[in-house]
mmCIF file of C-alpha atoms in Angstrom:
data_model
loop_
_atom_site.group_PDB
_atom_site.id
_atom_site.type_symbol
_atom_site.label_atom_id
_atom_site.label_comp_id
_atom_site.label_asym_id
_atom_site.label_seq_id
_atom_site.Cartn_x
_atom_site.Cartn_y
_atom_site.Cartn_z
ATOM 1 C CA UNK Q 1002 -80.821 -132.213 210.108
ATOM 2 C CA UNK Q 1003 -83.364 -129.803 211.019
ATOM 3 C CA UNK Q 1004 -83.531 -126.105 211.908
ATOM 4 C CA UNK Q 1005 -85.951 -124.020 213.832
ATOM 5 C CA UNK Q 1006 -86.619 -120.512 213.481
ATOM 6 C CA UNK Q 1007 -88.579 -118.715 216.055
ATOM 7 C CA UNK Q 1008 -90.952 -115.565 215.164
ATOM 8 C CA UNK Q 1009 -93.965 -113.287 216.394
ATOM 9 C CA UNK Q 1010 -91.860 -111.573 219.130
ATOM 10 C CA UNK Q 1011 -91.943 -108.138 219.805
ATOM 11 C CA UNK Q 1012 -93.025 -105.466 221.950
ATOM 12 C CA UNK Q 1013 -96.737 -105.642 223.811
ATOM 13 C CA UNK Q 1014 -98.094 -103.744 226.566
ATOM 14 C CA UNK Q 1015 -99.285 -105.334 229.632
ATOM 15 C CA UNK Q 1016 -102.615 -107.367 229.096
ATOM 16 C CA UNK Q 1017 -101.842 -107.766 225.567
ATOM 17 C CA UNK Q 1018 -101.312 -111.025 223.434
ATOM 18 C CA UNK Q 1019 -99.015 -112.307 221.400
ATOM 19 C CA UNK Q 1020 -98.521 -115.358 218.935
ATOM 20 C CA UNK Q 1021 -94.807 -117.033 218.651
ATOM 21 C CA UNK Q 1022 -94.480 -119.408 215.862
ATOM 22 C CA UNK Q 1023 -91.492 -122.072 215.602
ATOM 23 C CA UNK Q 1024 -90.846 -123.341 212.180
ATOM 24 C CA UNK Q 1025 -89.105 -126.758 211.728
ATOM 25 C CA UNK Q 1026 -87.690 -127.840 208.372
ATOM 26 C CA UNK Q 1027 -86.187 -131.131 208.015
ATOM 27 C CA UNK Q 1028 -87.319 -134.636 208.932
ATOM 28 C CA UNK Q 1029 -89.434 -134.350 211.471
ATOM 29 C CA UNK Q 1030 -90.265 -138.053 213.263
ATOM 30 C CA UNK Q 1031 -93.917 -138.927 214.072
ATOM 31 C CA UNK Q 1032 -93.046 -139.046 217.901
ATOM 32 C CA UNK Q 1033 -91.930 -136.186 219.050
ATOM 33 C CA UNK Q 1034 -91.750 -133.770 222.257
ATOM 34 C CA UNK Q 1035 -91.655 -130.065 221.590
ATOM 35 C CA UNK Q 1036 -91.356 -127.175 223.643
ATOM 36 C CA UNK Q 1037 -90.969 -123.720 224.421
ATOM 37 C CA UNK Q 1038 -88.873 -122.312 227.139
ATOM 38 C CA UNK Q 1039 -87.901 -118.651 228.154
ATOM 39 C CA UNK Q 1040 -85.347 -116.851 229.960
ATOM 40 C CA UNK Q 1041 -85.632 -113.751 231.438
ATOM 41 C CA UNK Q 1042 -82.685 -111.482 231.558
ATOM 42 C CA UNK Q 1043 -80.006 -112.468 233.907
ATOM 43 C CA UNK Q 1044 -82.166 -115.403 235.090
ATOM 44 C CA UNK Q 1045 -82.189 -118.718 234.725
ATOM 45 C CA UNK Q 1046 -84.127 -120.781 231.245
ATOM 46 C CA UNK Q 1047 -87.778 -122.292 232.684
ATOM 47 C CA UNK Q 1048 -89.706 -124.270 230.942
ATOM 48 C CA UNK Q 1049 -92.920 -122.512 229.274
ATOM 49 C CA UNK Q 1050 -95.379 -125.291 227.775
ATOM 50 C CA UNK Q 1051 -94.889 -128.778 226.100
ATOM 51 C CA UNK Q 1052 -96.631 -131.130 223.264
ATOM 52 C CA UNK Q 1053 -96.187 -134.652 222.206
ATOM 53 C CA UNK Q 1054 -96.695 -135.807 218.922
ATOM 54 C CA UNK Q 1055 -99.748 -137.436 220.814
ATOM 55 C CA UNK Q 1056 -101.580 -134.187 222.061
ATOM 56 C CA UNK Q 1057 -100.476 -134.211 225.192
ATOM 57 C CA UNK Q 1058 -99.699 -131.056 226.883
ATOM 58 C CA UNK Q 1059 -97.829 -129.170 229.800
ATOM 59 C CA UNK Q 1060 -97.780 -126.143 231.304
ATOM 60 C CA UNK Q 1061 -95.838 -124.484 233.847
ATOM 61 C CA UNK Q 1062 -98.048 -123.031 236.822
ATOM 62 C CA UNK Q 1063 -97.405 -119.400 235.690
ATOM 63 C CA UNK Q 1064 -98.678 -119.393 232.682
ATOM 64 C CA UNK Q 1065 -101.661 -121.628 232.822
ATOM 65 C CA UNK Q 1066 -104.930 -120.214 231.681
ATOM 66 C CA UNK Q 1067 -103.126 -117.450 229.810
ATOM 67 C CA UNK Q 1068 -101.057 -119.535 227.211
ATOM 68 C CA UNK Q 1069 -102.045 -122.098 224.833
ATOM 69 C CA UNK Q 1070 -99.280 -124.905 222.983
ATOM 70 C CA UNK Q 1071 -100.630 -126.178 219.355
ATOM 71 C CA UNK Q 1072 -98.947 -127.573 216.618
ATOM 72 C CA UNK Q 1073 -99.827 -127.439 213.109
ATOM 73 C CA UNK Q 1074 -97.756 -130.288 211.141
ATOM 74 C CA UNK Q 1075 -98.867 -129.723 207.969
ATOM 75 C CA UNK Q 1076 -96.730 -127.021 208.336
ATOM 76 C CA UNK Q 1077 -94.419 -128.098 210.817
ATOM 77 C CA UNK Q 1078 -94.835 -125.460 212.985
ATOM 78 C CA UNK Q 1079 -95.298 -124.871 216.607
ATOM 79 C CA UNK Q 1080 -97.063 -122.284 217.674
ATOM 80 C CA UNK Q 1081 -97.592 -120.479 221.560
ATOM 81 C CA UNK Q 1082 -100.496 -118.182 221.522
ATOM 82 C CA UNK Q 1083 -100.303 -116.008 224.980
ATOM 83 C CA UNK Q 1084 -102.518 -113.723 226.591
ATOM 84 C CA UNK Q 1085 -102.843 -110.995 229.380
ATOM 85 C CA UNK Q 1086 -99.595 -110.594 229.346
ATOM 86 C CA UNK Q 1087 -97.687 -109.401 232.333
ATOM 87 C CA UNK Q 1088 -93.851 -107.544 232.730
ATOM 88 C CA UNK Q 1089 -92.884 -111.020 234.013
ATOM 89 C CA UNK Q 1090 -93.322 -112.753 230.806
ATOM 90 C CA UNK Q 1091 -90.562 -110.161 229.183
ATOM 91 C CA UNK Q 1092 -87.819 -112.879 228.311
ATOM 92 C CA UNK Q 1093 -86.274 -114.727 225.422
ATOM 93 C CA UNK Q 1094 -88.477 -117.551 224.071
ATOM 94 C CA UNK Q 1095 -87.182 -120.575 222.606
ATOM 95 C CA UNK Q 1096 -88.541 -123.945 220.734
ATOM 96 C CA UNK Q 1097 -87.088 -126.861 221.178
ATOM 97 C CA UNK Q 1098 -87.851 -130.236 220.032
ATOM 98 C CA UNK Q 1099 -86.405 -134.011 220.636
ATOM 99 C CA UNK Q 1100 -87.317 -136.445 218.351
ATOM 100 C CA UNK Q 1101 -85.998 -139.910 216.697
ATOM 101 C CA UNK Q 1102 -87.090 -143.707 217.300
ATOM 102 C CA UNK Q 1103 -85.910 -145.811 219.802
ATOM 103 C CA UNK Q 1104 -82.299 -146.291 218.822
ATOM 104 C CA UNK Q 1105 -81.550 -143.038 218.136
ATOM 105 C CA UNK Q 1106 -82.739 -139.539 219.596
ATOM 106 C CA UNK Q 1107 -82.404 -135.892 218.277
ATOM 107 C CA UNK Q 1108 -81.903 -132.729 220.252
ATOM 108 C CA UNK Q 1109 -82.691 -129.376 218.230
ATOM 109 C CA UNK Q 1110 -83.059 -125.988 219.292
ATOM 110 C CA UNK Q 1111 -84.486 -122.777 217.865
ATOM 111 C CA UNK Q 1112 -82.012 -119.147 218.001
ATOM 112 C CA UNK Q 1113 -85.050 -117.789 220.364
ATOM 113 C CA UNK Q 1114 -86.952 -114.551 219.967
ATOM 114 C CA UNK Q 1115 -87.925 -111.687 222.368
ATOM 115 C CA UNK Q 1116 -90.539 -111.053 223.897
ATOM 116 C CA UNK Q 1117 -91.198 -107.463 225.608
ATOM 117 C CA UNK Q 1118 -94.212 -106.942 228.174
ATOM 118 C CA UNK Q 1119 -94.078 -103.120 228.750
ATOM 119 C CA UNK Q 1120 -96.178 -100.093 229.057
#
């Protein structure tokens, strides 16, 4: 019922920034948990940052201070603005979101898009 499309990825050298955007279409619910994740080549998929329909947010210890989570649903879209950027960020990023009501709970996941920390 709904799709997500990840975008902004790309190349940056180190110290750079970079905005990733996750589009949902579909019927979104007014609660609602979304996050990105990443996975690094041959390693395993961490979590990244997290916000609730409510505002609340999450951040793994990595990346705090350097990335921001913010949603805009008037578009419903999901964005993860990061900065100073280091070769350890390089890794696939992905949205995902669960949603529903109380009886019933959706799963959805985006395809993912790359990001590349290099000089």
């Amino acid at each position: 019922q709904v799709q997500l499309v990840e975008s902004g990825g790309g190349l940056v050298q180190p110290g750079g920034s970079l905005r990733l955007s996750c589009a949902a279409s579909g019927t979104i619910f007014s609660r609602y948990v979304m996050t990105w994740y990443r996975q690094p080549p041959g390693k395993q998929r961490e979590l990244v940052a997290t916000i609730t329909g409510g505002g609340s947010t999450y951040y793994t210890d990595s990346v705090k201070g350097r990335f921001a989570i913010s949603t805009d649903n008037a578009k419903n879209t999901v964005y993860l603005q990061m900065n100073s950027l280091k070769p350890e960020d390089t890794a696939v990023y992905s949205c995902n979101l669960k949603t529903g009501t109380s009886w019933a709970q959706y799963d959805y996941w985006g395809q993912g898009t790359q990001v590349t920390v290099s000089s």
